[in-house]
Every structure is written in structure tokens, then in C-alpha cells.
Amino acid sequence: MAPRGTAQQRGIARLLLYFGWTWVSLIVSNNVQSEIFARDLTQEMSQHGVCVALTERIPEPDYYGTRQVEILYQKLNDLSANVAVVYGDIDSIITFKWVVSMVCVIGKVWIHLAHFDDTVINNYNLPSNSFEGSLSFSIHTDDVPSFQDFLLAVNPSKYPNDVFLKDFWEIRLGCYFEVSQQKRDSTCTGNESFYELNLHKTDMELTGLKHTLYSAMYKVARALHEMLLSRSEMETSGTEDTVVPHPWQLHSFLRQRQLNANTGEEQYTDGHTQSVLSYDILNLQILKMGTLIRVKIGEFKPQASLGNDLIINKEAILWNSGFLQTPPGSVCSNSCLPGFRKTSLEGKAICCYDCTPCPDGEISNLTDSTHCLKCPVDEYPNVQRDRCLPKVMAFLAYDELLGIVLVSTALSFSLVTALTLGIFIKHRNSPIVRANNRGLSYILLMSLMFSFLCSLIFIGRPSTVSCLLRQTAFGIIFSVAVALVLAKTITVVLAFRATKPGSRFRGWMLPRVSNCVVLICSLNQVTICGVWLGTSPPFPDFNTQAEFGHIILECNEGSITAFYCVLGYMGFLALVSFTVAFLARNLPDTFNEAKFITFSMLVFCSVWISFLPTYLNTKGKAMVAVEIFSILASSLGLLGCIFGPKVYVILLRPDRNKRDQLLRKLNVNIKTP
């Protein structure tokens, strides 16, 4: 006859989840029914991420001694779980409540069924501070008309055959109907009423448990009425024994549809308990006068959809005064804030965990995240790592400070080179210009001017054209410049050899020899660059890993092997030029060009040797800036070391720029052993 209670476990789990209580104790009676309830509730809670911190069995009342009380007190007070679910038979619960009240277990939220409250309110001598603020699930009840009026009018004289009413009367009034056993002044008349009782200590409310009993009795009475009515219609005759129905004869009538005792709605039992449409969630509150009342603070509807099944009015709840914060918390580990993820602890329940910051490049934007999410390639985590921010497109631009400095430097050096070329052209017939193959000098100055200007291709937003021109133009122009230096060095060596009488090197002094050196050395580099562009050319690319929070627009070299082949061939030419110039440094030369070439190639090689490790250890815009700096520094080294002394002689020491001095110096050097 009682409605089905299987939805209570789901309702309790939903209530725990609503308040964020994931670490709870479970206290049940030591019987089979309570074990089944505990098993089902544990399964339901685990599905919602709620863990059981402690499962305590309530011993039989006769086995509650001092030791058991101390153990229970220590377990409940030392436990970090502030919420406890209690379930069991009424006798065990009454005993348990006495123990909890006596040992003053405070600061707990008790969640239970409605008859738990009945045992507190009806036992008015029970200290109840420990259970203040407890929550209970009660079957939703509708008002029964005139129910309280009926209770107030009840007395033993009106219902003399009700033995339970007599016992209740004696307990509440302290009188006795059997005068032979007590004094006459304590005799119950049976005509007293509830008005004479302490109403504030008497529960006049129709609770879920009482409503269940009321509905069951109503259904039995209705079935009995239907059975007797059917017999009268059949006009059967029989003895008095046959008129009185047997209990089993009611079964067929109980299976029929009956009207609800309160609402008048039809219900159908059919031998099975009925499902509950909804549960009232009650809060046990203590008024100023010490009166205990149950206040409805919510409702659970098992048949409603998730999210609409639980309704809670937080403002109506009065929590236990032992809590410093409201609503109280009951967790094994504090919640992990956004930016962190939960890390399980070995050997601990799933509700006990550590909070670990999200790794680089990942975020968590929810509380208690179990894993972090990786930001898209075009976004990066903020400092708190709780959201992704769009990355800023970055490249070495003309309008930023570094770009302005590099552009100004490149243009300034190219202008200086152009002025040097102009000076050489103006003084093209002077001995110092003619003595060192002025044609090669002109081409070398033009190559250096282009090398300064080619650094501008590295600045600005990368495009397909700029990426194709960057390394190839730089490699070819520098190879031409170094080849010219090599040709000038060879010219110095051949010039010295050709001055000796009968020398066979006179035929090598023709301009075509030096031109062939420059052409062959340059064509080799052009071939390498052509193969590079034909197989795996450079292309614009996005680098999302170089700088935090930025997307670097850069040129992908395509083939790293080809790129290092270009650098390697240029280094090979520089090394050969340096070796030849070093060997010719002591040859007779009025203007010491061999020595200047040696020093210039030493500077050139030093720049590019230091370039490689620096280039490999930088990223983003810094990598481009390093390469531009190397281009400018090496070009300036060639310009300053080779042409600087000559410009100095032309402009400031014209007395040394004479043919007779050149011949006199040459003769002196030849006679020197």
C-alpha cells in the first residue's frame, strides 16, 4: 500500500549535487533493508561524482555502550565530511539521535527521510540542537479537510475501543485509566481534549508518513465498502460468520481503481506499490521558544526532466548554528579554479584530488575541470590560463624601431658606398686606383652597395616574391663580392710575379683572367640557387611557436640543405680569399692592398662564423634581425678595410698618390732580401 520509494536515492543525490556536497557520510541501520538502501544510494551518488567518506552501521540499541559512543563521536567529529545521510528503522534512529545529542555532535547537515523528523519532534525531551537545519525528504501531501479539527476533538470517551489512544492519553497527561494501580487524583476521565495539552509539543501536522498510513486506511475502507456493497446487491444470505469478510477477500477490490483520499483522482494498485509524483524537501528549524517546526524549502519531482526535477528555495533554509559559512561545504578537496585541472591521488577516492596548473598552451575555463584544452594554433592562453586570446601577427616591419634603425643603417652604408664609387670614378686615373685593377674595384663597390640594399628585402611583411629573393639575392651578391676580392688578391700575386725579369706570369695579367675567376665563382652560386628554387623554394609561413602570444610571419627556407649549401659555398670562397690574401700580405705593395684584403676577409669570416650559432638560437623577428646585422657588418668590413685606406689617401694624403712614389717603393721592396 505504501508508495514506491526508489526515487529517494536519486533525489538525495540531486540534492547533494545542487549544494556541491561531494564528500558525505552514510549512516544506516544494521539490517538488510538499510544495506540495500545504502548500496543503491552509493551507486546513485557515484554516477554524480559524490563519494562516501564513511559508512557507519547503527548497532542495536542494547549494544550501545560508552565505548561505541566514543568511537562514533570521534568518527563524526574528526571527519571532514559535514553532511551525513541517515536511513534506518525508527527504533535505531531514535537511539542514534539520543547518542548524537548526548555527545554533542554539531556542525553536521543531516539528510534523511521524514520519519527522522518525527522522532525528534515527538520526543520533546530530546536535545535537538544537533539536528537543527537538517533536511528531509517527505512524500508530497495535500491538505486533508478538517484533519486538525478532528484531532482536537478526539478523546478516549469518544473512541473507547481505541487502545492506542488510551496509551497516548496516559503518556501525555500523566494520568491513568486503571485507578487500582495509581492514586485517585491521577485518574483519567477520558473527556479531556487536545486543547488542554501542550500543543507546541504535539505534532499536529499531517506528515508524509502519516499521510501514507491515512491513504492506506482509506483504500482498505473503500475496498471493504465496495465488497459489502456488492454482497448486498447480490442479496446473498448466510450466517453471521459468512457475512464477516476474510482479509484475502479484499484483494480483488484493492486491485480495482480507487479515488485518491485527498484529490479524488483515480489510482490503480494492481498488487504493486505506486510511484511517487513528488517529494517535499523539509528543513527542521528551531523557533525562539524552542519549538521545532518543519518548513518546506523545496520539491523533488522524479518524473520531471533533468534540471526541472529539483526546486530549492535557499532563502527559506535555516542552517545549523555550528556552521561559520552558509550554505556549508562538504568536500574532500577544494574546487579547482579555472586554469587548473584535477589530478587524482593514488589510493584516494575520486573526490580527493590535487589541483595542477594547465600545461603551456592549454587552458581550463570551468571549475573542477578534469582535463585542459589546447588553444588553437592562432590563439594563446592568458596568464590565468582560463581562456585563449588571439595571437598578434608579427614581423619585422619598416615602421617599428628596430626596422627603422636597420633601414637607416642600410641606406646610410649604401650611400657611403655610392660616394666611394663616385670618388674612385672621379680619381680613376690616379695611381692608387689604377694600381689595383680599377675595373674590379668598380664592380666590387657596386656589389657592396647592392649587398647593403638587399638587406631591405628582409624587412616588411613576407610575400612569395620577397621570400624567393631574400636568400638567393643575398647569396649571389655576396658570392660575387667575395669572388671579386679573390680576383683582386690573385691580381696582386700575379702582378708581383710578373715584375720579375723573364717571368711566365706576364700572360696572366690580362683582365680576362680576373673576369673568368669572378664569372666561374659566381655561376657556381647561381647554379646552387637555381637548383634550390627549382626543387624546394622558400615560401611565406606562419610560425606559432617562436614567440609567446604572437604569430610570426616569416619565410620558410623550404630546403634547409640548400640554404646551408649557399652559406657553405660563400664561406668556402671567403676562406680561399683569406688564405690567398694571407699568403700575399708581405708582397711589395705600396698601398698594402693584400694586407687590407687579409684583414677584411678576417672580419668577414668572423662575422659569419659567429652568425651561425646566433642565428640558430634565435626565433622570430630576432632571427631576421641577426641575418640583416650579419649582412651589414660583413659588407661594412669589406668596404672599410679595402676601400677605407684608399679613400683616405685620395682625399687626405694626395702626396702619396703619385706614380714616382709607387715605383720607388716597388724598387725598394724588390731589392730587399
XYZ file of C-alpha atoms in Angstrom:
673
model
C 0.000 0.000 0.000
C 2.917 2.343 0.609
C 4.184 4.239 -2.446
C 7.413 3.211 -4.025
C 10.484 4.900 -2.510
C 13.174 4.049 -5.066
C 13.307 7.664 -6.278
C 14.530 8.876 -2.900
C 18.106 7.856 -3.668
C 18.056 9.879 -6.868
C 16.556 12.828 -5.054
C 19.230 12.719 -2.350
C 21.980 12.549 -4.975
C 20.478 15.522 -6.830
C 20.264 17.500 -3.572
C 23.915 16.770 -2.766
C 24.936 17.816 -6.244
C 22.874 21.019 -6.010
C 24.776 22.233 -2.929
C 28.132 20.887 -4.146
C 28.416 18.294 -1.368
C 30.680 15.595 -2.788
C 32.108 14.171 0.449
C 29.371 12.712 2.686
C 28.917 10.131 5.412
C 26.349 7.365 5.244
C 24.741 6.103 8.460
C 22.260 3.229 8.204
C 20.672 0.636 10.428
C 22.236 -2.768 10.692
C 19.634 -4.676 8.663
C 19.030 -5.924 5.127
C 16.698 -3.130 4.044
C 19.211 -0.475 5.101
C 22.014 -2.325 3.326
C 20.009 -2.291 0.099
C 19.295 1.418 0.538
C 22.994 2.152 1.165
C 24.047 0.153 -1.894
C 21.562 1.859 -4.206
C 22.365 5.311 -2.825
C 26.115 4.754 -3.200
C 25.649 3.748 -6.840
C 23.458 6.773 -7.494
C 25.919 9.151 -5.853
C 28.884 7.707 -7.735
C 27.113 8.467 -11.019
C 27.007 12.138 -9.959
C 30.594 12.281 -8.671
C 29.694 12.116 -4.965
C 31.865 9.969 -2.693
C 31.107 8.206 0.568
C 33.600 9.268 3.227
C 32.300 6.905 5.904
C 29.680 4.178 6.135
C 28.583 3.629 9.719
C 26.174 0.912 10.895
C 23.880 1.808 13.764
C 24.162 -1.003 16.324
C 21.168 -2.447 18.055
C 20.017 -0.269 20.988
C 21.139 -2.847 23.522
C 24.715 -2.736 22.180
C 25.231 0.995 22.545
C 27.766 1.405 25.298
C 30.262 4.075 26.295
C 32.962 2.728 24.001
C 30.668 2.664 20.977
C 29.541 6.220 21.693
C 33.135 7.443 21.931
C 34.053 5.743 18.664
C 31.049 7.238 16.882
C 31.783 10.675 18.331
C 35.409 10.537 17.168
C 34.480 9.355 13.688
C 31.845 12.004 13.087
C 33.667 14.969 14.611
C 37.077 14.226 13.114
C 35.704 13.581 9.653
C 35.940 16.398 7.105
C 32.513 15.470 5.757
C 29.935 17.940 7.068
C 26.975 16.128 5.523
C 25.573 12.780 6.649
C 22.754 10.745 5.110
C 20.807 8.766 7.720
C 18.490 5.851 6.970
C 17.039 3.115 9.098
C 14.163 1.865 11.152
C 12.574 4.129 13.736
C 13.973 2.334 16.780
C 17.557 2.579 15.527
C 17.117 6.208 14.566
C 15.735 7.164 17.972
C 18.702 5.531 19.659
C 21.113 7.135 17.227
C 19.613 10.567 17.840
C 19.919 10.205 21.549
C 23.584 9.307 21.180
C 24.320 12.177 18.792
C 22.555 14.642 21.062
C 24.260 13.401 24.189
C 27.789 13.561 22.753
C 27.051 16.943 21.102
C 27.919 16.159 17.509
C 27.415 19.594 15.985
C 28.188 21.213 12.670
C 26.588 18.489 10.558
C 23.858 18.578 7.954
C 21.656 15.520 8.347
C 19.762 14.308 5.273
C 17.100 11.705 5.888
C 13.515 10.639 5.448
C 10.562 12.371 7.050
C 10.124 9.949 9.953
C 13.570 11.078 11.143
C 11.980 14.452 11.960
C 9.034 12.720 13.595
C 11.336 11.056 16.107
C 12.868 14.429 17.021
C 9.675 16.448 17.290
C 7.637 13.833 19.124
C 10.465 13.145 21.589
C 10.230 16.611 23.080
C 12.732 15.831 25.829
C 15.430 15.103 23.218
C 18.111 17.794 22.875
C 17.685 18.898 19.285
C 20.424 21.463 18.639
C 22.447 18.827 16.834
C 19.662 18.349 14.278
C 18.870 21.975 13.678
C 18.961 22.699 9.934
C 18.611 19.067 8.885
C 16.939 18.281 5.552
C 14.427 15.540 4.941
C 12.501 14.023 2.061
C 8.783 13.622 2.619
C 6.124 12.328 0.285
C 4.157 15.263 -1.042
C 0.871 15.541 0.814
C -2.282 17.507 0.144
C -4.318 19.048 2.905
C -6.945 16.755 4.368
C -10.039 18.833 5.175
C -10.785 19.152 8.911
C -7.833 16.943 9.857
C -6.652 19.148 12.730
C -10.238 19.762 13.855
C -10.674 16.028 14.045
C -7.532 15.631 16.156
C -8.552 18.391 18.514
C -11.917 16.727 19.098
C -10.523 13.232 19.720
C -10.613 11.753 23.233
C -10.868 8.234 24.753
C -14.518 8.717 25.677
C -15.423 9.349 22.041
C -13.428 6.324 20.838
C -13.437 3.883 23.774
C -12.257 0.915 21.704
C -9.046 2.620 20.559
C -6.421 1.180 22.913
C -3.609 3.213 21.322
C -5.442 6.443 22.089
C -5.670 5.446 25.751
C -1.942 4.781 25.937
C -1.202 8.110 24.270
C -3.574 9.871 26.701
C -1.857 8.388 29.726
C 1.623 9.285 28.461
C 0.821 12.864 27.521
C -1.422 13.751 30.510
C 0.360 11.679 33.132
C -2.898 10.105 34.278
C -4.114 6.521 34.333
C -7.372 4.798 33.494
C -6.633 1.873 35.854
C -7.265 3.578 39.214
C -6.452 0.461 41.128
C -2.808 0.833 40.273
C -2.433 4.563 40.876
C -3.759 7.297 43.112
C -7.207 8.608 42.505
C -6.026 12.177 41.884
C -4.222 10.947 38.739
C -7.221 9.223 37.188
C -8.020 9.987 33.529
C -11.636 10.896 32.853
C -11.350 10.359 29.090
C -13.196 13.612 28.352
C -10.074 15.771 28.135
C -9.189 17.356 24.796
C -6.092 18.416 22.923
C -6.773 21.987 23.973
C -5.633 21.011 27.451
C -2.326 19.597 26.140
C 0.894 21.446 25.361
C 0.159 21.940 21.674
C 3.581 23.330 20.914
C 4.978 19.945 21.869
C 2.426 17.940 19.896
C 2.874 17.385 16.187
C -0.482 18.219 14.587
C 0.871 18.196 11.040
C -0.079 15.510 8.535
C 3.408 14.389 7.538
C 4.302 12.057 4.696
C 4.480 9.034 6.970
C 1.083 9.814 8.494
C -0.347 10.551 5.085
C 0.807 7.151 3.847
C -0.975 5.462 6.753
C -4.039 7.607 6.171
C -4.144 6.732 2.452
C -3.682 3.030 3.151
C -6.542 3.010 5.638
C -8.708 4.969 3.228
C -8.073 2.435 0.462
C -8.852 -0.515 2.717
C -12.037 1.162 3.891
C -13.010 1.928 0.321
C -12.319 -1.672 -0.736
C -14.329 -3.007 2.195
C -17.182 -0.694 1.299
C -17.163 -1.880 -2.309
C -17.114 -5.515 -1.213
C -20.027 -5.136 1.185
C -21.956 -3.164 -1.383
C -21.500 -5.884 -3.958
C -22.722 -8.507 -1.483
C -25.834 -6.535 -0.660
C -26.618 -6.198 -4.335
C -26.338 -9.949 -4.798
C -28.803 -10.371 -1.921
C -26.953 -13.333 -0.644
C -27.998 -14.953 2.599
C -25.908 -16.685 5.120
C -24.953 -16.927 8.711
C -23.222 -14.141 10.569
C -19.895 -15.918 10.129
C -20.176 -15.785 6.364
C -21.173 -12.102 6.362
C -17.911 -11.056 8.066
C -15.325 -10.909 5.224
C -11.998 -12.608 5.324
C -8.870 -10.497 4.691
C -7.952 -12.321 1.476
C -11.383 -11.444 0.051
C -10.345 -7.761 -0.119
C -7.556 -8.380 -2.627
C -9.694 -8.250 -5.726
C -11.272 -4.982 -4.598
C -7.906 -3.429 -3.685
C -6.727 -4.116 -7.247
C -9.529 -2.010 -8.637
C -9.198 1.682 -9.367
C -9.839 3.860 -6.381
C -10.119 7.570 -5.790
C -7.306 9.391 -4.040
C -8.216 10.163 -0.480
C -7.449 13.873 -0.904
C -7.625 14.855 -4.556
C -10.287 12.483 -5.819
C -8.005 11.296 -8.633
C -8.196 7.651 -9.686
C -5.341 5.343 -8.599
C -4.652 1.760 -9.627
C -2.746 -0.567 -7.316
C -2.851 -3.965 -9.090
C -0.800 -5.599 -6.377
C 2.162 -3.225 -6.789
C 3.163 -0.143 -4.894
C 2.572 3.139 -6.644
C 5.175 5.624 -7.817
C 5.513 8.941 -6.057
C 4.665 12.022 -8.071
C 6.861 14.311 -5.973
C 8.707 14.705 -2.677
C 8.665 17.717 -0.407
C 12.069 18.766 0.925
C 11.724 19.935 4.514
C 14.048 21.895 6.761
C 13.957 21.315 10.516
C 14.025 24.720 12.212
C 14.005 25.819 15.850
C 11.930 28.857 16.761
C 12.826 31.317 19.504
C 10.692 29.477 22.063
C 12.469 26.194 21.279
C 9.608 24.899 19.160
C 10.642 22.564 16.349
C 8.922 23.042 13.017
C 9.305 21.628 9.532
C 9.463 24.186 6.761
C 9.109 23.229 3.119
C 12.104 24.631 1.252
C 11.907 22.698 -1.987
C 10.465 19.890 -4.035
C 11.797 16.929 -5.983
C 9.804 15.571 -8.918
C 11.216 12.206 -10.030
C 9.277 12.163 -13.296
C 10.394 15.631 -14.397
C 13.283 16.213 -16.793
C 16.792 16.771 -15.501
C 17.167 20.379 -14.439
C 13.465 20.761 -13.700
C 13.200 17.932 -11.195
C 14.690 19.781 -8.211
C 13.408 23.122 -6.902
C 15.127 24.719 -3.882
C 14.391 27.980 -2.073
C 17.726 28.785 -0.435
C 16.398 31.842 1.376
C 13.942 29.706 3.362
C 16.652 27.436 4.802
C 17.950 27.895 8.350
C 21.273 26.089 8.724
C 22.769 24.718 11.894
C 24.284 27.470 14.029
C 27.528 25.485 14.209
C 28.471 26.459 10.649
C 30.561 29.547 10.036
C 29.524 29.772 6.389
C 26.187 29.194 4.746
C 25.458 27.102 2.906
C 28.067 24.824 4.486
C 30.535 22.929 2.371
C 31.373 19.257 2.426
C 34.188 18.315 0.071
C 37.322 16.230 0.358
C 39.315 18.714 -1.750
C 38.598 22.331 -2.559
C 37.387 23.087 -6.052
C 39.994 23.625 -8.741
C 39.667 27.098 -10.183
C 39.733 27.760 -13.931
C 43.282 27.419 -15.156
C 43.796 24.226 -13.141
C 42.819 20.604 -13.596
C 42.066 17.867 -11.116
C 44.793 15.296 -10.548
C 43.702 12.129 -8.791
C 45.559 10.945 -5.712
C 46.722 7.366 -5.625
C 44.775 5.261 -3.168
C 42.199 8.022 -2.543
C 38.578 8.402 -3.587
C 37.830 10.214 -6.817
C 36.584 13.209 -4.813
C 40.038 13.672 -3.270
C 42.459 15.276 -5.703
C 45.119 17.922 -6.223
C 44.794 20.977 -8.427
C 47.513 21.122 -11.095
C 48.072 24.146 -13.348
C 47.341 23.568 -17.009
C 50.435 22.910 -19.156
C 51.789 25.548 -21.503
C 49.458 26.210 -24.398
C 46.402 24.754 -22.616
C 43.525 26.227 -20.603
C 40.574 25.181 -18.472
C 37.654 27.586 -18.330
C 35.481 25.602 -15.929
C 35.694 24.901 -12.220
C 36.847 21.374 -11.338
C 37.964 20.544 -14.869
C 39.336 17.037 -15.259
C 41.492 17.970 -18.244
C 42.822 21.047 -20.001
C 42.057 22.119 -23.532
C 44.730 23.081 -26.031
C 44.346 26.523 -27.565
C 44.033 26.744 -31.378
C 47.226 27.459 -33.265
C 46.214 31.087 -33.793
C 45.485 31.669 -30.089
C 47.433 31.505 -26.828
C 46.484 31.156 -23.127
C 46.257 34.225 -20.925
C 48.241 34.465 -17.691
C 45.468 32.811 -15.670
C 45.163 30.063 -18.326
C 41.396 30.222 -18.226
C 40.797 31.476 -21.780
C 42.530 31.724 -25.141
C 43.473 35.057 -26.647
C 44.070 35.700 -30.345
C 47.732 35.863 -31.239
C 49.148 39.059 -32.689
C 50.540 38.877 -36.214
C 54.181 39.981 -36.019
C 57.002 40.518 -38.478
C 59.965 42.871 -38.760
C 58.146 45.944 -40.056
C 59.542 49.123 -41.530
C 57.698 51.361 -39.070
C 58.923 49.772 -35.833
C 62.053 50.967 -34.064
C 64.264 48.013 -34.998
C 63.126 48.174 -38.591
C 63.742 51.925 -38.768
C 67.263 51.513 -37.372
C 68.144 48.725 -39.802
C 66.688 50.528 -42.808
C 68.507 53.740 -41.882
C 71.764 51.851 -41.419
C 71.452 50.010 -44.738
C 70.629 53.178 -46.663
C 73.442 55.097 -44.966
C 76.034 52.438 -45.774
C 74.811 52.111 -49.351
C 75.104 55.895 -49.707
C 78.650 55.766 -48.354
C 79.436 53.015 -50.870
C 77.978 55.101 -53.684
C 80.106 58.068 -52.602
C 83.178 55.858 -52.527
C 82.368 54.672 -56.041
C 81.992 58.279 -57.125
C 85.371 59.163 -55.617
C 87.027 56.250 -57.424
C 85.422 57.213 -60.712
C 86.468 60.847 -60.262
C 90.070 59.820 -59.483
C 90.092 56.890 -61.908
C 93.411 57.986 -63.449
C 95.198 58.310 -60.119
C 97.904 55.696 -59.399
C 96.168 54.261 -56.328
C 93.023 53.498 -58.329
C 94.810 52.174 -61.407
C 97.309 50.103 -59.431
C 94.684 47.730 -58.033
C 92.553 46.942 -61.092
C 90.052 49.721 -61.039
C 87.543 47.699 -63.059
C 87.312 45.090 -60.293
C 87.119 47.886 -57.739
C 84.134 49.432 -59.508
C 82.287 46.129 -59.654
C 83.152 45.339 -56.038
C 81.799 48.686 -54.862
C 78.595 48.122 -56.804
C 78.284 44.633 -55.291
C 78.737 46.052 -51.793
C 76.130 48.720 -52.475
C 73.663 46.030 -53.612
C 74.526 43.895 -50.585
C 73.583 46.777 -48.282
C 70.347 47.284 -50.178
C 69.443 43.579 -50.292
C 69.025 43.651 -46.520
C 65.890 45.739 -47.108
C 64.220 42.670 -48.659
C 64.326 41.005 -45.220
C 62.255 43.821 -43.690
C 58.489 44.053 -44.134
C 55.646 41.549 -44.423
C 56.902 38.362 -46.070
C 55.485 37.617 -49.508
C 56.156 34.986 -52.136
C 58.410 37.312 -54.124
C 60.355 38.589 -51.114
C 60.875 35.054 -49.801
C 62.235 33.923 -53.181
C 64.586 36.908 -53.385
C 65.859 37.066 -49.817
C 68.396 34.277 -49.588
C 69.094 33.914 -53.308
C 69.867 37.615 -53.869
C 71.926 37.716 -50.693
C 73.864 34.564 -51.647
C 74.579 35.608 -55.243
C 75.535 39.208 -54.413
C 77.887 38.169 -51.630
C 79.408 35.426 -53.747
C 80.136 37.998 -56.466
C 81.682 40.333 -53.876
C 83.873 37.612 -52.385
C 84.821 36.388 -55.871
C 85.890 39.925 -56.745
C 88.026 40.071 -53.605
C 89.571 36.738 -54.593
C 90.220 38.071 -58.104
C 91.863 41.218 -56.702
C 94.053 39.068 -54.454
C 95.090 36.868 -57.360
C 95.806 40.020 -59.380
C 98.169 41.273 -56.652
C 100.016 37.945 -56.598
C 100.285 37.801 -60.388
C 101.403 41.447 -60.535
C 104.294 40.741 -58.203
C 105.321 37.603 -60.102
C 105.104 39.391 -63.431
C 107.573 42.130 -62.352
C 110.452 39.660 -62.312
C 112.534 39.500 -65.488
C 111.573 36.655 -67.829
C 108.500 35.783 -65.746
C 105.938 33.491 -67.348
C 103.105 35.229 -65.425
C 103.053 38.234 -67.744
C 100.458 36.488 -69.909
C 98.178 36.052 -66.858
C 97.939 39.763 -66.233
C 95.189 40.211 -68.801
C 91.780 41.411 -67.416
C 90.043 38.308 -68.718
C 91.807 36.135 -66.143
C 90.269 38.007 -63.226
C 86.958 38.216 -65.046
C 86.934 34.450 -65.505
C 87.591 33.954 -61.781
C 84.648 36.203 -60.906
C 82.374 34.634 -63.510
C 83.111 30.998 -62.572
C 82.790 31.576 -58.837
C 79.531 33.490 -59.285
C 77.997 30.949 -61.687
C 78.530 28.174 -59.177
C 76.440 30.058 -56.619
C 73.822 30.887 -59.249
C 73.578 27.172 -60.055
C 73.066 26.253 -56.394
C 70.339 28.891 -56.033
C 68.671 27.729 -59.257
C 68.507 24.146 -58.021
C 67.124 25.419 -54.704
C 64.367 27.448 -56.354
C 63.548 24.610 -58.718
C 63.222 21.865 -56.092
C 62.109 23.352 -52.774
C 61.893 27.152 -52.903
C 61.314 29.380 -49.858
C 57.710 30.419 -49.130
C 55.796 32.618 -46.631
C 54.894 30.764 -43.466
C 53.284 31.282 -40.050
C 55.379 30.424 -37.005
C 53.121 29.969 -33.960
C 55.839 28.668 -31.622
C 58.570 31.284 -31.906
C 57.173 33.926 -29.548
C 54.516 33.598 -26.868
C 51.300 35.306 -27.866
C 52.472 36.082 -31.401
C 52.217 34.539 -34.841
C 55.464 35.309 -36.621
C 55.132 35.827 -40.348
C 58.391 34.584 -41.786
C 59.926 32.953 -44.814
C 60.245 29.209 -44.586
C 63.535 28.261 -46.228
C 61.947 25.289 -47.955
C 65.099 23.213 -48.191
C 67.397 23.747 -45.220
C 70.086 21.772 -47.045
C 70.054 24.206 -49.971
C 70.187 27.166 -47.591
C 73.292 25.822 -45.865
C 74.835 24.966 -49.238
C 74.529 28.640 -50.209
C 76.135 29.724 -46.936
C 78.760 26.983 -47.175
C 79.819 27.910 -50.705
C 80.049 31.576 -49.724
C 82.165 30.597 -46.722
C 84.392 28.465 -48.952
C 85.082 31.427 -51.239
C 85.792 33.641 -48.243
C 88.204 31.073 -46.800
C 90.080 30.763 -50.119
C 90.260 34.547 -50.435
C 91.528 34.860 -46.888
C 94.189 32.166 -47.452
C 95.486 33.714 -50.692
C 95.475 37.227 -49.210
C 97.228 35.993 -46.078
C 99.988 34.384 -48.129
C 100.368 37.577 -50.205
C 100.314 40.011 -47.305
C 104.120 40.567 -47.392
C 104.366 41.081 -51.139
C 105.616 44.518 -52.234
C 102.579 46.763 -52.494
C 102.793 50.480 -51.974
C 99.195 50.686 -50.817
C 99.192 47.362 -48.907
C 96.016 46.076 -50.582
C 96.915 42.452 -49.818
C 97.131 43.268 -46.147
C 93.841 45.146 -46.267
C 92.178 42.237 -48.070
C 93.521 39.847 -45.432
C 92.086 41.928 -42.643
C 88.772 42.447 -44.466
C 88.343 38.721 -45.024
C 89.217 38.082 -41.394
C 86.390 40.419 -40.386
C 84.089 38.810 -42.970
C 84.770 35.266 -41.756
C 84.471 36.284 -38.096
C 81.037 37.810 -38.698
C 79.637 34.770 -40.480
C 81.209 32.247 -38.112
C 79.518 33.981 -35.189
C 76.342 34.311 -37.267
C 75.538 30.601 -37.449
C 75.140 29.780 -33.715
C 73.398 33.089 -33.087
C 71.024 32.502 -35.997
C 70.152 29.006 -34.821
C 69.459 30.148 -31.231
C 67.100 32.987 -32.100
C 63.491 32.902 -33.217
C 61.004 35.145 -34.903
C 61.931 38.717 -35.692
C 65.253 38.385 -33.856
C 66.386 35.742 -36.352
C 65.748 38.098 -39.271
C 67.496 40.948 -37.447
C 70.573 38.770 -36.835
C 70.867 37.932 -40.522
C 70.452 41.587 -41.526
C 73.087 42.614 -39.000
C 75.484 39.993 -40.380
C 74.918 41.247 -43.931
C 75.531 44.848 -42.930
C 78.542 44.062 -40.713
C 80.310 41.856 -43.255
C 79.647 44.306 -46.092
C 80.894 47.181 -43.974
C 84.010 45.161 -43.135
C 84.819 44.743 -46.824
C 84.071 48.379 -47.588
C 86.027 49.798 -44.687
C 89.062 47.528 -44.784
C 89.628 47.510 -48.555
C 88.497 50.941 -49.657
C 88.791 52.989 -46.480
C 92.603 53.387 -46.647
C 92.441 54.253 -50.347
C 89.811 56.941 -49.838
C 91.936 58.291 -47.025
C 94.963 58.578 -49.357
C 92.913 60.077 -52.199
C 91.216 62.733 -50.108
C 93.629 63.461 -47.271
C 97.093 62.330 -48.482
C 97.312 63.213 -52.169
C 101.107 63.417 -51.845
C 101.209 59.632 -51.543
C 99.025 59.160 -54.609
C 101.872 59.654 -57.146
C 103.378 57.305 -59.720
C 107.050 58.003 -58.847
C 106.445 57.091 -55.227
C 104.803 53.869 -56.338
C 107.864 52.969 -58.487
C 110.339 53.977 -55.803
C 108.551 51.864 -53.202
C 108.361 48.962 -55.597
C 112.142 49.055 -56.325
C 112.953 49.209 -52.654
C 110.831 46.166 -51.907
C 112.398 44.201 -54.755
C 115.977 44.843 -53.592
C 115.160 43.864 -50.054
C 116.400 40.275 -49.467
